[in-house]
Short mmCIF file of C-alpha atoms and ligand atoms in Angstrom, two decimals:
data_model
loop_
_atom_site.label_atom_id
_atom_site.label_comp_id
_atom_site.label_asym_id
_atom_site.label_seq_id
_atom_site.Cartn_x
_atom_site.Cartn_y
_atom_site.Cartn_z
CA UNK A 212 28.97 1.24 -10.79
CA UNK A 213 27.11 -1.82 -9.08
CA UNK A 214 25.62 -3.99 -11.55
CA UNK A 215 21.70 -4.12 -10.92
CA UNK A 216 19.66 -7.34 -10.91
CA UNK A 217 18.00 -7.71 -13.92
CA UNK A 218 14.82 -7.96 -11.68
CA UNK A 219 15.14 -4.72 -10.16
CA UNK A 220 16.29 -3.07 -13.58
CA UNK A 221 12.98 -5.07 -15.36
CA UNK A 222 10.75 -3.86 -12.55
CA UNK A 223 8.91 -0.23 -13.18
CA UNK A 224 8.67 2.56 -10.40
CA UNK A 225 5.40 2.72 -8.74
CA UNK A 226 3.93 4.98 -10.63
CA UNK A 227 1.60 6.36 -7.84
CA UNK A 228 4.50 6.77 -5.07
CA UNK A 229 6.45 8.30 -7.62
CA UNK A 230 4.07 10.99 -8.93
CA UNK A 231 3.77 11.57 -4.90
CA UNK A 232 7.50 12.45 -5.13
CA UNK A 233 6.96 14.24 -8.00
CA UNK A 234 4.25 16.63 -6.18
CA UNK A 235 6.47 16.96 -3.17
CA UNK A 236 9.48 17.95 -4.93
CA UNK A 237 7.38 20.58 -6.71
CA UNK A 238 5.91 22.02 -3.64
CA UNK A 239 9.38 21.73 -2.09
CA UNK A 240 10.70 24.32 -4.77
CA UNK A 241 7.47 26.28 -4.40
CA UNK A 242 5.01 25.44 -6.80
CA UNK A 243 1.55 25.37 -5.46
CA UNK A 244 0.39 21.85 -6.32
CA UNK A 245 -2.42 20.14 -5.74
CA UNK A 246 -2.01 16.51 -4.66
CA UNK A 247 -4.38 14.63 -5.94
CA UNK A 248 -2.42 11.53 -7.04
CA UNK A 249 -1.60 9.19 -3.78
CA UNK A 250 -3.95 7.21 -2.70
CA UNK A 251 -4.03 8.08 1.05
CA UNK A 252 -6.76 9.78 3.35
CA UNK A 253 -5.93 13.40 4.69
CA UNK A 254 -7.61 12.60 7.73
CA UNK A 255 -5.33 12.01 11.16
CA UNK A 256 -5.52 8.50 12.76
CA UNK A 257 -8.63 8.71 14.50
CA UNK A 258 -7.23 9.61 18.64
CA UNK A 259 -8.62 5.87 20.19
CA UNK A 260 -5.97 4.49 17.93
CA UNK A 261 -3.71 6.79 18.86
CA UNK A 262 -3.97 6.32 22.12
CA UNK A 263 -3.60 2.81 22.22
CA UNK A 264 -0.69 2.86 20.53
CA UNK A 265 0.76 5.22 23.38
CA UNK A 266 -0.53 3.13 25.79
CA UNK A 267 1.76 0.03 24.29
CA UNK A 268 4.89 2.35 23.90
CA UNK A 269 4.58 2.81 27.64
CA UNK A 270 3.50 -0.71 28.20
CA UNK A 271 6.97 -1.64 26.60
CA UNK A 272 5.93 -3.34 23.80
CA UNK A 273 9.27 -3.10 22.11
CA UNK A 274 10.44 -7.21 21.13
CA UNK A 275 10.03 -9.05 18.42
CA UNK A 276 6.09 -9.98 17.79
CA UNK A 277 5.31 -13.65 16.99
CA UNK A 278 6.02 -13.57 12.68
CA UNK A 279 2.33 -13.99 11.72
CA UNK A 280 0.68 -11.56 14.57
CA UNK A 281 0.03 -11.23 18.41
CA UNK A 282 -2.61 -13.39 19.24
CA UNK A 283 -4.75 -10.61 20.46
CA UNK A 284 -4.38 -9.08 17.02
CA UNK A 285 -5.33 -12.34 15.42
CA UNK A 286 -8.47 -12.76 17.55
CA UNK A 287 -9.41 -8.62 16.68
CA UNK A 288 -9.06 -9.70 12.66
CA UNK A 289 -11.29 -12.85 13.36
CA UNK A 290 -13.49 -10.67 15.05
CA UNK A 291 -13.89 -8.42 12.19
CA UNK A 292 -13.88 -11.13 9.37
CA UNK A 293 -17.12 -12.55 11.21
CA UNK A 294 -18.82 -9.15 12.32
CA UNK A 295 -18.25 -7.75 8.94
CA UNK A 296 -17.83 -10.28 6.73
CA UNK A 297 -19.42 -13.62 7.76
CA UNK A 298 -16.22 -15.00 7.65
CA UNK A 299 -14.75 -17.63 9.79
CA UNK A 300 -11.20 -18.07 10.28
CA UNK A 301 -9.02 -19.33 13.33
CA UNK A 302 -5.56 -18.03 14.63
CA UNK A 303 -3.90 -20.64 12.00
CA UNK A 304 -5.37 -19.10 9.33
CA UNK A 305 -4.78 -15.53 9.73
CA UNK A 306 -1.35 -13.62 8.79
CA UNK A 307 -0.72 -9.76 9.79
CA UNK A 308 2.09 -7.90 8.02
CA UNK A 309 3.96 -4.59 7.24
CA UNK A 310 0.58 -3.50 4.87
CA UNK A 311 -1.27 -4.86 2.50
CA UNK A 312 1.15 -4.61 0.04
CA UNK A 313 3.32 -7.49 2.01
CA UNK A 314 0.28 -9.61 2.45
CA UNK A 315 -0.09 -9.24 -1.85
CA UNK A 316 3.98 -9.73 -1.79
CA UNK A 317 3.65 -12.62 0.27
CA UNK A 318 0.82 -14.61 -1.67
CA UNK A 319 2.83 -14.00 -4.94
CA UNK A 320 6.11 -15.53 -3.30
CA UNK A 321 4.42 -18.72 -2.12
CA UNK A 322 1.99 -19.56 -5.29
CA UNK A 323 3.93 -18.83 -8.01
CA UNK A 324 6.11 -20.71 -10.10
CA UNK A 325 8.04 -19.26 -13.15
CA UNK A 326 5.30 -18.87 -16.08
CA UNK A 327 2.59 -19.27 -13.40
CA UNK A 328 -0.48 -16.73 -14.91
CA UNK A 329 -2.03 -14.17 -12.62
CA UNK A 330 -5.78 -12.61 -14.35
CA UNK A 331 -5.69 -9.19 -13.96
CA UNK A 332 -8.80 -7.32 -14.79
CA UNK A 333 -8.08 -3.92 -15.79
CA UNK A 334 -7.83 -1.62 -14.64
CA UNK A 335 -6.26 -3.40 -11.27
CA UNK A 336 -4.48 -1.14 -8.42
CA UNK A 337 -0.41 -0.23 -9.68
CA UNK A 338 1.75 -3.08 -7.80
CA UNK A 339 0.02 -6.22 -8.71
CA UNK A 340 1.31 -6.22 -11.98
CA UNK A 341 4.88 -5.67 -10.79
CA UNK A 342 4.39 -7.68 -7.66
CA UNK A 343 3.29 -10.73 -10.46
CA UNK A 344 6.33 -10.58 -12.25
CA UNK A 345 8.93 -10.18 -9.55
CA UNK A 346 7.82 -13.30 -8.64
CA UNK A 347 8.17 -14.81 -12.56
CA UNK A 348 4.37 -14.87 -12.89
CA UNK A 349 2.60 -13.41 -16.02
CA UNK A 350 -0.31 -10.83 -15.79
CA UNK A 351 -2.51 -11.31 -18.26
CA UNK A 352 -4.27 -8.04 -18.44
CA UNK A 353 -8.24 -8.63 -19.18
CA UNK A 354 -9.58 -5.21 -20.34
CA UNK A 355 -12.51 -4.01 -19.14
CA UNK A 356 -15.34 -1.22 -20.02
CA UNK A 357 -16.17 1.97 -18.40
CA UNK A 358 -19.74 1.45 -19.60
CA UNK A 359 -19.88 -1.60 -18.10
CA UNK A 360 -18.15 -0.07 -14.83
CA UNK A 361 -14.70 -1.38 -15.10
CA UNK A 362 -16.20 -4.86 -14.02
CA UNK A 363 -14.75 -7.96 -15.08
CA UNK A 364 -17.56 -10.43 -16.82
CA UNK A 365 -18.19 -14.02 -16.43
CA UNK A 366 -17.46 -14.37 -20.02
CA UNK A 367 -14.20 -12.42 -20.03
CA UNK A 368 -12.99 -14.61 -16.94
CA UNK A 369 -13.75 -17.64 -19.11
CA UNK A 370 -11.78 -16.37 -22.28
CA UNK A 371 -8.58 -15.21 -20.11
CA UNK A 372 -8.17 -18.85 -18.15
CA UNK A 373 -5.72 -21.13 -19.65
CA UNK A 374 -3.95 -24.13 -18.25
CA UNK A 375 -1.60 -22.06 -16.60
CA UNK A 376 -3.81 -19.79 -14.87
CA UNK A 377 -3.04 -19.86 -11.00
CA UNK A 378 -4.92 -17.10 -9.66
CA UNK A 379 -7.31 -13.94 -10.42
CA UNK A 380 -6.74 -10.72 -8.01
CA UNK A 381 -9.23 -7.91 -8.03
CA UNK A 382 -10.19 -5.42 -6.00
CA UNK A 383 -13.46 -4.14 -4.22
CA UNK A 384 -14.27 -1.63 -4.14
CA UNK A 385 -11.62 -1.43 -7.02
CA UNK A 386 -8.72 1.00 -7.16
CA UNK A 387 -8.21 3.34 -9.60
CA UNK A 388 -12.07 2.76 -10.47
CA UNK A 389 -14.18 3.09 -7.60
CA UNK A 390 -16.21 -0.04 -8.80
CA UNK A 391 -17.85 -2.50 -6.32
CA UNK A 392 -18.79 -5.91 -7.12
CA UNK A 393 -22.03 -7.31 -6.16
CA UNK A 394 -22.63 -10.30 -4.66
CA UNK A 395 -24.27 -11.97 -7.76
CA UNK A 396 -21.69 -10.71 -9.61
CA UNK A 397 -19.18 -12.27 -7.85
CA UNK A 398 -21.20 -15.50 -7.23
CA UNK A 399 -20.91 -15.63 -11.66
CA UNK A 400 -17.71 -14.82 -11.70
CA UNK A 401 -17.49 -17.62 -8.97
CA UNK A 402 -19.55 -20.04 -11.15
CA UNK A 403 -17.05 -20.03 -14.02
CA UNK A 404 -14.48 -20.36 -11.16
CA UNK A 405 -16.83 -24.04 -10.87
CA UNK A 406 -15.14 -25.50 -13.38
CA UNK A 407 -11.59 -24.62 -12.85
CA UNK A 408 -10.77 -25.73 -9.29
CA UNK A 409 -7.06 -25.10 -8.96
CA UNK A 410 -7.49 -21.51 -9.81
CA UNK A 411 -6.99 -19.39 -6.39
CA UNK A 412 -8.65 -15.91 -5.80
CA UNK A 413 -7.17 -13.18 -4.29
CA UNK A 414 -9.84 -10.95 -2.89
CA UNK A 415 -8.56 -7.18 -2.08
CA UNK A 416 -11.03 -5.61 0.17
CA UNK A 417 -8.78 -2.65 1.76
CA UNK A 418 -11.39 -0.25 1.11
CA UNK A 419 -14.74 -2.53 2.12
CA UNK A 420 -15.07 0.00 4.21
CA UNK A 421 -15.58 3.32 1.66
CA UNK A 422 -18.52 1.98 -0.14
CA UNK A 423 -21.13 4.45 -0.61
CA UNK A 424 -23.98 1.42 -1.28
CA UNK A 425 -23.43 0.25 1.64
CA UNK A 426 -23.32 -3.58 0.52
CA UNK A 427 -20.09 -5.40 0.96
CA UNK A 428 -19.62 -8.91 -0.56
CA UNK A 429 -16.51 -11.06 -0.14
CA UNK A 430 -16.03 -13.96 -2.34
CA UNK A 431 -14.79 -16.28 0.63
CA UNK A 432 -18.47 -15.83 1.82
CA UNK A 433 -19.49 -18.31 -1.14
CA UNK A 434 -18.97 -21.76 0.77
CA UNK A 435 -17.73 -23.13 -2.55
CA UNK A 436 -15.38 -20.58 -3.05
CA UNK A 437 -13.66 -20.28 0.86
CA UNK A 438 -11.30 -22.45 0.60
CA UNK A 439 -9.20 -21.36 -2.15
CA UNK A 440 -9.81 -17.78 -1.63
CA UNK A 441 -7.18 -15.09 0.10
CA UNK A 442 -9.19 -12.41 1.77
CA UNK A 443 -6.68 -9.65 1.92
CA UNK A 444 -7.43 -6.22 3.85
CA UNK A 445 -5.35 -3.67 6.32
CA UNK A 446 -6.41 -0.30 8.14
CA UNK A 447 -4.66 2.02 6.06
CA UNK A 448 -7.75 3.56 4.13
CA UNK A 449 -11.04 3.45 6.08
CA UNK A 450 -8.92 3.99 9.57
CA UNK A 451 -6.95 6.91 7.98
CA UNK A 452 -3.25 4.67 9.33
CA UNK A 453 -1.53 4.80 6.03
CA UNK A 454 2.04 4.85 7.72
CA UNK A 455 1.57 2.46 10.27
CA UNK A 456 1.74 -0.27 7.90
CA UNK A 457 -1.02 -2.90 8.96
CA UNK A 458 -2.01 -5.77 6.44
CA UNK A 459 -3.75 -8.77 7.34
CA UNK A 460 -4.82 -12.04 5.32
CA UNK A 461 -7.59 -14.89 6.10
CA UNK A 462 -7.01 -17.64 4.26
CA UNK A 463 -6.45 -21.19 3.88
CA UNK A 464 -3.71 -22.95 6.80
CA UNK A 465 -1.66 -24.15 3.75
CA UNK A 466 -1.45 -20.50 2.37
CA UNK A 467 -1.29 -18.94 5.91
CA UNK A 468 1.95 -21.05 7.00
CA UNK A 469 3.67 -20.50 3.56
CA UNK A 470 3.29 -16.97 3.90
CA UNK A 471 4.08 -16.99 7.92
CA UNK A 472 7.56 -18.83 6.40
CA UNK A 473 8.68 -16.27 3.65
CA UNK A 474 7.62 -13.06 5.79
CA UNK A 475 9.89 -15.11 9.00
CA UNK A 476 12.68 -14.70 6.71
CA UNK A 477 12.24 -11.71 4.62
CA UNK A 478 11.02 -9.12 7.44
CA UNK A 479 9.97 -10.49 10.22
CA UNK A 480 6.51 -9.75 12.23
CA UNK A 481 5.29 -6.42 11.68
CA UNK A 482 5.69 -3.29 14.33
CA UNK A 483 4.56 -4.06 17.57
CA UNK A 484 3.54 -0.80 18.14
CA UNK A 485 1.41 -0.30 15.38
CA UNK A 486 -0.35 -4.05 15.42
CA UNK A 487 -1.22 -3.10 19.18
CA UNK A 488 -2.95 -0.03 18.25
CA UNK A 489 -4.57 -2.00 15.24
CA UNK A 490 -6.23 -4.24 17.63
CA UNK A 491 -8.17 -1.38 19.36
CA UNK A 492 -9.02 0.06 15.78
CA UNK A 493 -10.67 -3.70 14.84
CA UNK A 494 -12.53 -4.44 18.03
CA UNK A 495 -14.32 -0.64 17.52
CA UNK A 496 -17.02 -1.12 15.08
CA UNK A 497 -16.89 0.72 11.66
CA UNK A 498 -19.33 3.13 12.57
CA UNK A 499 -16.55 4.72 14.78
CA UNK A 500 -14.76 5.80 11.53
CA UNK A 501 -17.75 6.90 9.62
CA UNK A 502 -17.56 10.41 9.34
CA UNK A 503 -14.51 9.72 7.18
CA UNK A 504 -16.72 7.71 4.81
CA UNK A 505 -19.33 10.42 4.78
CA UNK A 506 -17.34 13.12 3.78
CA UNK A 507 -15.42 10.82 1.07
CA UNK A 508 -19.28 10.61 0.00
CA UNK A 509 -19.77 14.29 -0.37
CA UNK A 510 -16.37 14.58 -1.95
CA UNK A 511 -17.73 11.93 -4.88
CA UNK A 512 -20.56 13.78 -5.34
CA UNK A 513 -18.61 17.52 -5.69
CA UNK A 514 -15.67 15.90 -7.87
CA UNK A 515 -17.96 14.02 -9.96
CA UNK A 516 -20.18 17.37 -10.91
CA UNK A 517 -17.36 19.52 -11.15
CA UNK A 518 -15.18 16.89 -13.77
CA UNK A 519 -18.60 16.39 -15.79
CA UNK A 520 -18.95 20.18 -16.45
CA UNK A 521 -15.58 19.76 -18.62
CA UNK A 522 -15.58 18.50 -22.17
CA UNK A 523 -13.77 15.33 -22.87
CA UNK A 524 -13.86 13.54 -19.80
CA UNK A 525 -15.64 10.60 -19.58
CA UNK A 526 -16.67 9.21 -15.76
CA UNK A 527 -18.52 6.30 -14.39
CA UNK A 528 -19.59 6.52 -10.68
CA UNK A 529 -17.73 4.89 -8.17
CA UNK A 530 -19.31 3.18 -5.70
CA UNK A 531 -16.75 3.28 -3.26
CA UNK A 532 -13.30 4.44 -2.71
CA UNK A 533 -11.96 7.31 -3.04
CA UNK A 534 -10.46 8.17 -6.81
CA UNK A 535 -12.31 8.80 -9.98
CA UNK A 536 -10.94 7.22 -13.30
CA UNK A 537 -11.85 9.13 -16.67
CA UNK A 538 -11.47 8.39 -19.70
CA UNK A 539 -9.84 11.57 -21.34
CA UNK A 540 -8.91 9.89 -24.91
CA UNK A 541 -10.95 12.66 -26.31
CA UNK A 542 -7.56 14.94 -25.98
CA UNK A 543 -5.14 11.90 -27.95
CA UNK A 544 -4.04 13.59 -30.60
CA UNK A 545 -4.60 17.19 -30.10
CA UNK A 546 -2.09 19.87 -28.98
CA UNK A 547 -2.84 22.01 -25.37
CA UNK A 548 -0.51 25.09 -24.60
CA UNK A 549 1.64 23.75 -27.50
CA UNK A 550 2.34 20.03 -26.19
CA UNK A 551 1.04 17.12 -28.15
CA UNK A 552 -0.88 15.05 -26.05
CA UNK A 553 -0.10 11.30 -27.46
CA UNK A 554 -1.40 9.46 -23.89
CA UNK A 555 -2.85 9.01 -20.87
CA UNK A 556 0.67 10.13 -19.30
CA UNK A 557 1.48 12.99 -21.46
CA UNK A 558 -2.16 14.12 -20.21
CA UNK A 559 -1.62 13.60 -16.87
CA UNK A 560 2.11 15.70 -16.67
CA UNK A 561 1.21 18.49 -19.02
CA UNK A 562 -1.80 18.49 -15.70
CA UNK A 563 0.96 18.70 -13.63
CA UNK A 564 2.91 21.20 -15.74
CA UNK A 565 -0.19 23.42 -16.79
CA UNK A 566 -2.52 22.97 -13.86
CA UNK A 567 -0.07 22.11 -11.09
CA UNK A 568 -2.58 19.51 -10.12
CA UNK A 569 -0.98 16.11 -9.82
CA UNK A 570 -2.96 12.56 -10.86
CA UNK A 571 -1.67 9.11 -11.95
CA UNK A 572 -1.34 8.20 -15.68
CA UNK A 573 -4.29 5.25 -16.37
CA UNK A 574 -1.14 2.97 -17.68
CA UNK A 575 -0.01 2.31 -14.89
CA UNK A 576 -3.24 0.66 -13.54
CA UNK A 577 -3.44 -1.24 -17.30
CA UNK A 578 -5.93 1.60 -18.98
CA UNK A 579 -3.99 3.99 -20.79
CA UNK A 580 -7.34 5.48 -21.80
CA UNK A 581 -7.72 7.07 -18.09
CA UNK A 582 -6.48 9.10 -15.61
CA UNK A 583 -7.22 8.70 -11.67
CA UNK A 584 -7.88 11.35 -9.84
CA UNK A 585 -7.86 10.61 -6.06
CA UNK A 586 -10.46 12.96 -4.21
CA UNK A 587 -8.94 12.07 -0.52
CA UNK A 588 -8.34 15.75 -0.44
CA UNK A 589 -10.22 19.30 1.31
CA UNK A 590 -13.26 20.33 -0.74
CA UNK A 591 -11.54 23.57 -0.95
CA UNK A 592 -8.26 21.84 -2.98
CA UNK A 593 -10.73 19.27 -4.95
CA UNK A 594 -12.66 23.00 -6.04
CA UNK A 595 -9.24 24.69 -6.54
CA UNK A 596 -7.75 21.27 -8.70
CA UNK A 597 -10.77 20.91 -11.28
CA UNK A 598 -10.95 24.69 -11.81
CA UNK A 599 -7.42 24.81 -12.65
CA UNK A 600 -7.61 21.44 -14.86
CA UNK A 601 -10.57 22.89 -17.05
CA UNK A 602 -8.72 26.01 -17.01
CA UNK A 603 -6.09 24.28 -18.40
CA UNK A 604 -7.71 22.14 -21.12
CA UNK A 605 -10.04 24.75 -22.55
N1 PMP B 132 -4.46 -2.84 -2.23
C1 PMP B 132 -4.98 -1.74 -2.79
C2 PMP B 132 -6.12 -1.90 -3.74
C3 PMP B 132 -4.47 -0.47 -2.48
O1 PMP B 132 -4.99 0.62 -3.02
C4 PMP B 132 -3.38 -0.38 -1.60
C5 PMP B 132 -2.80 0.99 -1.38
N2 PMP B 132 -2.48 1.34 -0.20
C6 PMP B 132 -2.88 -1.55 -1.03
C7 PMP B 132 -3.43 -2.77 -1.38
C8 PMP B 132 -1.73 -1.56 -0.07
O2 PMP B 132 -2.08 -0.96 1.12
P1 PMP B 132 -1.16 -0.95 2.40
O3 PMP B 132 0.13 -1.60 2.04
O4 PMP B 132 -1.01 0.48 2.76
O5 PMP B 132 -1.90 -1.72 3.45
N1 LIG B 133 -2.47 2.50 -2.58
C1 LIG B 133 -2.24 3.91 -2.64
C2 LIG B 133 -2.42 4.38 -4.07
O1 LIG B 133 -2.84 3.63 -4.91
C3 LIG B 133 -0.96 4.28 -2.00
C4 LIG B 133 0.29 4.28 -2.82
C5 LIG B 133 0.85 2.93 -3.03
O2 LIG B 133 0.98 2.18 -2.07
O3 LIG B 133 1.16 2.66 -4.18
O4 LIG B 133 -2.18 5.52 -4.33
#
C-alpha cells in the first residue's frame, strides 16, 4: 500500500465534483436522477467557438503555447478587461491557464507562506478553502447572513483581519449564493481595505457575465485598490466551455510573473486548441451569448417560485449565477421516511436517496445551514426536481 502525503490524505474531495460522480453512477445503474448539483451550463459551446477551434486544429496549432498565453489571447483578455470592465492591463500582466481553478491554484502557490491567513466570507465557492490550505494558508471562515444576502460587511472584514491576514477572495456574483456585490459595497469593503495595505484581494468574477441586474463592478476598477487586486475570470460559465479549461488573471507584473513561473513548471501553458478558440469567444461581445443568460433568468424566476411553495426552505434571490442556496435548518432534527436528518448533508443525500434529485451539502461552501441547488438545468427537469423534493419532504 503506497503511503499517501499527509497533504493529499488532509485534503477533502470536492464535494461538488464528487456529488457529480455520485449522480452519474446512479444514472449509470439506472436510477432516474436529476442533476442538479454541478455547477456547469447544459448549453453546447456556442458554434463561432466551435468553429474556431476547428479552424486551429486544421491550422496545426499543435506545440507548446508560450506558458502565460498566445499573445493574441492576451490582447482578446485585455480587450475584454477594458470593454467590460474598465480595466487596463498589458501583455505582462495577464496569465491564461488550464481554468480558473489553476489561476486560484496559482495565486495561492505564489502568496502564501505557512500560517499565511486567507478571509473567506461564507459561504465562498468549494475549492478555495482546500486550495488555501494545500498551500499551508489558513481560511478563516467569516459567516455571513442570508438576510443580509450572504454579503460580507465592512464591519465583519474589519473584525476577521489580523496581522497575518494576506488576502480576502470572494466571488461575484458569488457561488453557491447567487449574490452580487455592488459597487459601493465593494468601494466599503475597499475602504477598510484603506488601512491595511499589504492585504491582497482576489476578485472571482467567472460568472460577471450571469447577472440578472445587469451591473457589474470589479474591485480593480477602484484606482486605490488596482494594484493589489487579482481579477480572476475564464469562459467556462457565461460561454457554456466548461471542458475546455480556460482561466485567465489581470493582475499586478509581480503576481503575473510568479504565477507565469509555478504554472512553467507545474503544467505548462494551457491547450492550444482551446485558448485559440477562446480568443474568438472574447473579441465577440457578450451580447453574442445572451440568450444563455436569459433563460438562466427565467430559470431563477421558476426555481425560486416553485422552492418557496415548500415549507422549510428559506431563499434569498440571487442576483446572478445560476444556483439557489436555502437554508433548510427547519428539517435539523426531525425524521423524513425514517432517517434523522442531523445536517445540511444528511438533507441533501436522503434528497438524493428519496427524491433522486442530486444538490451539494451547504458545508462544503462553509454554511452547513444550506443546500445549493444549481438551476443550469431544462425547465422540464428543474419542474420534475422540486416536485419530487416537496414530494419527498412532506
Ligand atoms: N470560481 C468559481 C466561483 C467557480 O464556480 C468555478 C467553477 N467552475 C471556478 C472558479 C473554476 O472554474 P474553471 O476552472 O472551470 O474555469
Ligand atoms: N464550479 C462548478 C461548481 O461549483 C464546477 C465544479 C467544480 O469545479 O468544482 O459546481
Amino acid at each position: 500500500m503506497a503511503q499517501l502525503s499527509d497533504r493529499v490524505l488532509n485534503m477533502a474531495t470536492s464535494a461538488t465534483l464528487a456529488m457529480a460522480a455520485k449522480a452519474r453512477e446512479l444514472k449509470a445503474e439506472g436510477k432516474d436522477i436529476i442533476g442538479l448539483s454541478l455547477g456547469e451550463p447544459d448549453f453546447n459551446t456556442p458554434d463561432f467557438i466551435k468553429e474556431a477551434a476547428i479552424q486551429a486544429i486544421n491550422d496545426d496549432y499543435n506545440s507548446y503555447s508560450p506558458v502565460d498565453g498566445y499573445v493574441e489571447l492576451k490582447d482578446a483578455i485585455i480587450t475584454k478587461f477594458k470593454r467590460d470592465n474598465g480595466l487596463q492591463y498589458s501583455r505582462s500582466q495577464i496569465v491564461v491557464s488550464t481554468g480558473a481553478k489553476q489561476s486560484l491554484a496559482n495565486i495561492a502557490a505564489v502568496l502564501l507562506n505557512p500560517g499565511d491567513e486567507v478571509i473567506l466570507p461564507c459561504p465562498y465557492w468549494v475549492s478555495y478553502s482546500d486550495i488555501v490550505k494545500l498551500n499551508e494558508g489558513v481560511p478563516v471562515e467569516v459567516k455571513t447572513s442570508i438576510d443580509h444576502d450572504f454579503k460580507l460587511t465592512p464591519q465583519q472584514l474589519e473584525d476577521a483581519i489580523t496581522p497575518k491576514t494576506k488576502m480576502i477572495w470572494y466571488s461575484s456574483p458569488c457561488n453557491p449564493s447567487g449574490s452580487v456585490y455592488s459597487k459601493d459595497e465593494l468601494r466599503a469593503l475597499a475602504d477598510v481595505l484603506q488601512k491595511y495595505p499589504n492585504i491582497i484581494v482576489v476578485s472571482d468574477e467567472i460568472y460577471e457575465h450571469i447577472n440578472f441586474i445587469g451591473d457589474h463592478a470589479s474591485m480593480a476598477q477602484f484606482e486605490d485598490m488596482y494594484d493589489r487586486t487579482v481579477t480572476v475570470n475564464g469562459v467556462s460559465k457565461a460561454f457554456a466551455m466548461t471542458g475546455w479549461r480556460i482561466g485567465y488573471i489581470g493582475a499586478s507584473e509581480a503576481i503575473a510573473k510568479a504565477c507565469t513561473k509555478m504554472q512553467g513548471q507545474v503544467t505548462s501553458g494551457a491547450n492550444c486548441i482551446a485558448q485559440r478558440a477562446v480568443i474568438t469567444a472574447l473579441n465577440e461581445p457578450p451580447s453574442r451569448v445572451q440568450y444563455m443568460i436569459d433563460q438562466f433568468k427565467v430559470r431563477r424566476e421558476l426555481i425560486l417560485n416553485l422552492l418557496n411553495d415548500i415549507e422549510g426552505f428559506k431563499t434569498n434571490v440571487p442576483e446572478g449565477a445560476f444556483y439557489v442556496f436555502p437554508d433548510i435548518s427547519h428539517y435539523f432534527g426531525k425524521t423524513l421516511k425514517g432517517k434523522t436528518i442531523a445536517n445540511a448533508s444528511d438533507f441533501s443525500l436522503f434528497l438524493l436517496e428519496f427524491a433522486n434529485v442530486a444538490t451539494v451539502t451547504g458545508e462544503a461552501f462553509g454554511n452547513p445551514n444550506c443546500i445549493r441547488i444549481s438551476y443550469a438545468a431544462s425547465q422540464e427537469q428543474i419542474i420534475e426536481a422540486i416536485k419530487r423534493i416537496k414530494e419527498a419532504v412532506s
